[in-house]
PDB file of C-alpha atoms in Angstrom:
ATOM      1  CA  UNK A   1       0.000   0.000   0.000  1.00  0.00           C
ATOM      2  CA  UNK A   2       2.861   2.403   0.773  1.00  0.00           C
ATOM      3  CA  UNK A   3       4.475   1.511  -2.564  1.00  0.00           C
ATOM      4  CA  UNK A   4       1.515   2.948  -4.491  1.00  0.00           C
ATOM      5  CA  UNK A   5       1.295   6.084  -2.299  1.00  0.00           C
ATOM      6  CA  UNK A   6       4.496   6.981  -0.414  1.00  0.00           C
ATOM      7  CA  UNK A   7       2.749   9.969   1.183  1.00  0.00           C
ATOM      8  CA  UNK A   8      -0.120   7.869   2.549  1.00  0.00           C
ATOM      9  CA  UNK A   9       0.841   8.215   6.213  1.00  0.00           C
ATOM     10  CA  UNK A  10       1.552  11.944   6.010  1.00  0.00           C
ATOM     11  CA  UNK A  11      -1.685  12.600   4.111  1.00  0.00           C
ATOM     12  CA  UNK A  12      -3.834  10.539   6.502  1.00  0.00           C
ATOM     13  CA  UNK A  13      -2.332  12.048   9.662  1.00  0.00           C
ATOM     14  CA  UNK A  14      -2.327  15.680   8.520  1.00  0.00           C
ATOM     15  CA  UNK A  15      -5.838  16.330   9.841  1.00  0.00           C
ATOM     16  CA  UNK A  16      -5.875  13.642  12.543  1.00  0.00           C
ATOM     17  CA  UNK A  17      -6.779  15.310  15.836  1.00  0.00           C
ATOM     18  CA  UNK A  18      -7.649  13.220  18.869  1.00  0.00           C
ATOM     19  CA  UNK A  19      -7.996  14.546  22.416  1.00  0.00           C
ATOM     20  CA  UNK A  20      -5.099  13.538  24.646  1.00  0.00           C
ATOM     21  CA  UNK A  21      -2.704  12.490  21.851  1.00  0.00           C
ATOM     22  CA  UNK A  22      -0.360  14.513  19.659  1.00  0.00           C
ATOM     23  CA  UNK A  23       1.885  13.286  16.843  1.00  0.00           C
ATOM     24  CA  UNK A  24       5.382  14.684  17.429  1.00  0.00           C
ATOM     25  CA  UNK A  25       7.135  13.229  14.398  1.00  0.00           C
ATOM     26  CA  UNK A  26       7.131  10.541  11.721  1.00  0.00           C
ATOM     27  CA  UNK A  27      10.250   8.735  10.540  1.00  0.00           C
ATOM     28  CA  UNK A  28      11.085   6.100   7.938  1.00  0.00           C
ATOM     29  CA  UNK A  29      13.389   3.502   9.511  1.00  0.00           C
ATOM     30  CA  UNK A  30      15.525   0.570   8.444  1.00  0.00           C
ATOM     31  CA  UNK A  31      15.048  -2.860   9.958  1.00  0.00           C
ATOM     32  CA  UNK A  32      11.995  -4.694  11.222  1.00  0.00           C
ATOM     33  CA  UNK A  33       9.626  -1.724  10.915  1.00  0.00           C
ATOM     34  CA  UNK A  34       8.954   0.569   7.960  1.00  0.00           C
ATOM     35  CA  UNK A  35       8.213   3.695   9.935  1.00  0.00           C
ATOM     36  CA  UNK A  36       8.073   5.034  13.473  1.00  0.00           C
ATOM     37  CA  UNK A  37       5.668   7.645  14.710  1.00  0.00           C
ATOM     38  CA  UNK A  38       6.530   9.484  17.912  1.00  0.00           C
ATOM     39  CA  UNK A  39       3.405  10.389  19.863  1.00  0.00           C
ATOM     40  CA  UNK A  40       2.881  12.178  23.151  1.00  0.00           C
ATOM     41  CA  UNK A  41      -0.302  11.175  24.940  1.00  0.00           C
ATOM     42  CA  UNK A  42      -2.054  11.550  28.261  1.00  0.00           C
ATOM     43  CA  UNK A  43      -2.280   7.774  28.703  1.00  0.00           C
ATOM     44  CA  UNK A  44      -2.212   4.442  26.865  1.00  0.00           C
ATOM     45  CA  UNK A  45      -5.935   4.705  26.078  1.00  0.00           C
ATOM     46  CA  UNK A  46      -5.333   7.893  24.080  1.00  0.00           C
ATOM     47  CA  UNK A  47      -2.525   6.199  22.138  1.00  0.00           C
ATOM     48  CA  UNK A  48      -4.753   3.186  21.466  1.00  0.00           C
ATOM     49  CA  UNK A  49      -7.468   5.470  20.040  1.00  0.00           C
ATOM     50  CA  UNK A  50      -4.888   7.196  17.830  1.00  0.00           C
ATOM     51  CA  UNK A  51      -3.477   3.867  16.651  1.00  0.00           C
ATOM     52  CA  UNK A  52      -6.930   2.487  15.823  1.00  0.00           C
ATOM     53  CA  UNK A  53      -7.920   5.633  13.948  1.00  0.00           C
ATOM     54  CA  UNK A  54      -4.672   5.663  11.967  1.00  0.00           C
ATOM     55  CA  UNK A  55      -5.039   1.958  11.164  1.00  0.00           C
ATOM     56  CA  UNK A  56      -8.556   2.547   9.825  1.00  0.00           C
ATOM     57  CA  UNK A  57      -7.458   5.555   7.752  1.00  0.00           C
ATOM     58  CA  UNK A  58      -4.430   3.859   6.189  1.00  0.00           C
ATOM     59  CA  UNK A  59      -5.368   0.178   6.145  1.00  0.00           C
ATOM     60  CA  UNK A  60      -1.928  -0.608   7.590  1.00  0.00           C
ATOM     61  CA  UNK A  61      -1.075  -3.014  10.401  1.00  0.00           C
ATOM     62  CA  UNK A  62       0.233  -0.933  13.299  1.00  0.00           C
ATOM     63  CA  UNK A  63       2.053  -1.959  16.457  1.00  0.00           C
ATOM     64  CA  UNK A  64       1.952   0.403  19.416  1.00  0.00           C
ATOM     65  CA  UNK A  65       4.934   0.320  21.778  1.00  0.00           C
ATOM     66  CA  UNK A  66       4.511   2.500  24.878  1.00  0.00           C
ATOM     67  CA  UNK A  67       7.839   3.937  26.026  1.00  0.00           C
ATOM     68  CA  UNK A  68       8.809   4.647  29.628  1.00  0.00           C
ATOM     69  CA  UNK A  69      11.746   6.988  30.318  1.00  0.00           C
ATOM     70  CA  UNK A  70      14.682   5.050  31.769  1.00  0.00           C
ATOM     71  CA  UNK A  71      15.097   7.623  34.550  1.00  0.00           C
ATOM     72  CA  UNK A  72      11.520   6.951  35.657  1.00  0.00           C
ATOM     73  CA  UNK A  73      12.431   3.339  36.375  1.00  0.00           C
ATOM     74  CA  UNK A  74      15.125   4.483  38.832  1.00  0.00           C
ATOM     75  CA  UNK A  75      12.667   6.633  40.792  1.00  0.00           C
ATOM     76  CA  UNK A  76      10.600   3.696  41.991  1.00  0.00           C
ATOM     77  CA  UNK A  77      10.336   3.502  45.770  1.00  0.00           C
ATOM     78  CA  UNK A  78       9.947  -0.276  45.899  1.00  0.00           C
ATOM     79  CA  UNK A  79      13.038  -1.746  47.586  1.00  0.00           C
ATOM     80  CA  UNK A  80      15.080  -4.259  45.649  1.00  0.00           C
ATOM     81  CA  UNK A  81      14.736  -7.667  47.370  1.00  0.00           C
ATOM     82  CA  UNK A  82      18.385  -8.474  46.615  1.00  0.00           C
ATOM     83  CA  UNK A  83      19.452  -5.498  48.762  1.00  0.00           C
ATOM     84  CA  UNK A  84      17.715  -6.831  51.857  1.00  0.00           C
ATOM     85  CA  UNK A  85      19.484  -9.071  54.356  1.00  0.00           C
ATOM     86  CA  UNK A  86      18.010 -12.515  54.704  1.00  0.00           C
ATOM     87  CA  UNK A  87      18.309 -14.591  57.834  1.00  0.00           C
ATOM     88  CA  UNK A  88      18.647 -18.348  57.670  1.00  0.00           C
ATOM     89  CA  UNK A  89      17.525 -20.538  60.549  1.00  0.00           C
ATOM     90  CA  UNK A  90      18.724 -24.105  60.982  1.00  0.00           C
ATOM     91  CA  UNK A  91      16.187 -26.668  61.999  1.00  0.00           C
ATOM     92  CA  UNK A  92      16.383 -27.352  65.772  1.00  0.00           C
ATOM     93  CA  UNK A  93      17.172 -31.082  65.345  1.00  0.00           C
ATOM     94  CA  UNK A  94      20.228 -30.535  63.160  1.00  0.00           C
ATOM     95  CA  UNK A  95      23.742 -29.934  64.456  1.00  0.00           C
ATOM     96  CA  UNK A  96      26.838 -29.736  62.270  1.00  0.00           C
ATOM     97  CA  UNK A  97      28.334 -32.832  64.007  1.00  0.00           C
ATOM     98  CA  UNK A  98      25.448 -35.036  62.946  1.00  0.00           C
ATOM     99  CA  UNK A  99      24.428 -35.621  59.369  1.00  0.00           C
ATOM    100  CA  UNK A 100      22.380 -38.049  57.387  1.00  0.00           C
ATOM    101  CA  UNK A 101      23.460 -41.620  58.114  1.00  0.00           C
ATOM    102  CA  UNK A 102      25.006 -40.794  61.539  1.00  0.00           C
ATOM    103  CA  UNK A 103      22.934 -42.982  63.833  1.00  0.00           C
TER     104      UNK A 103
END
């Protein structure tokens, strides 16, 4: 479909206005995908509405990949379990001098 109309995406998004989502840029890319569209949105629902509308207008298969800033991941207040000390208790019947088979 893009081969017959290289401006299809630009033409179909020119007048696309959806509340809570704004197209920041469109880029042709090499590799697995043909193009990438950078969008800023209030939430994932707004991006989903934009993606569905664009898919209907262009007839293209779209994949939406929400991005989370890497710095945001470091601001989480949940403690890392590997940073916490863990105590180990031996069972009361076991002593280091006795092992399996010592009867």
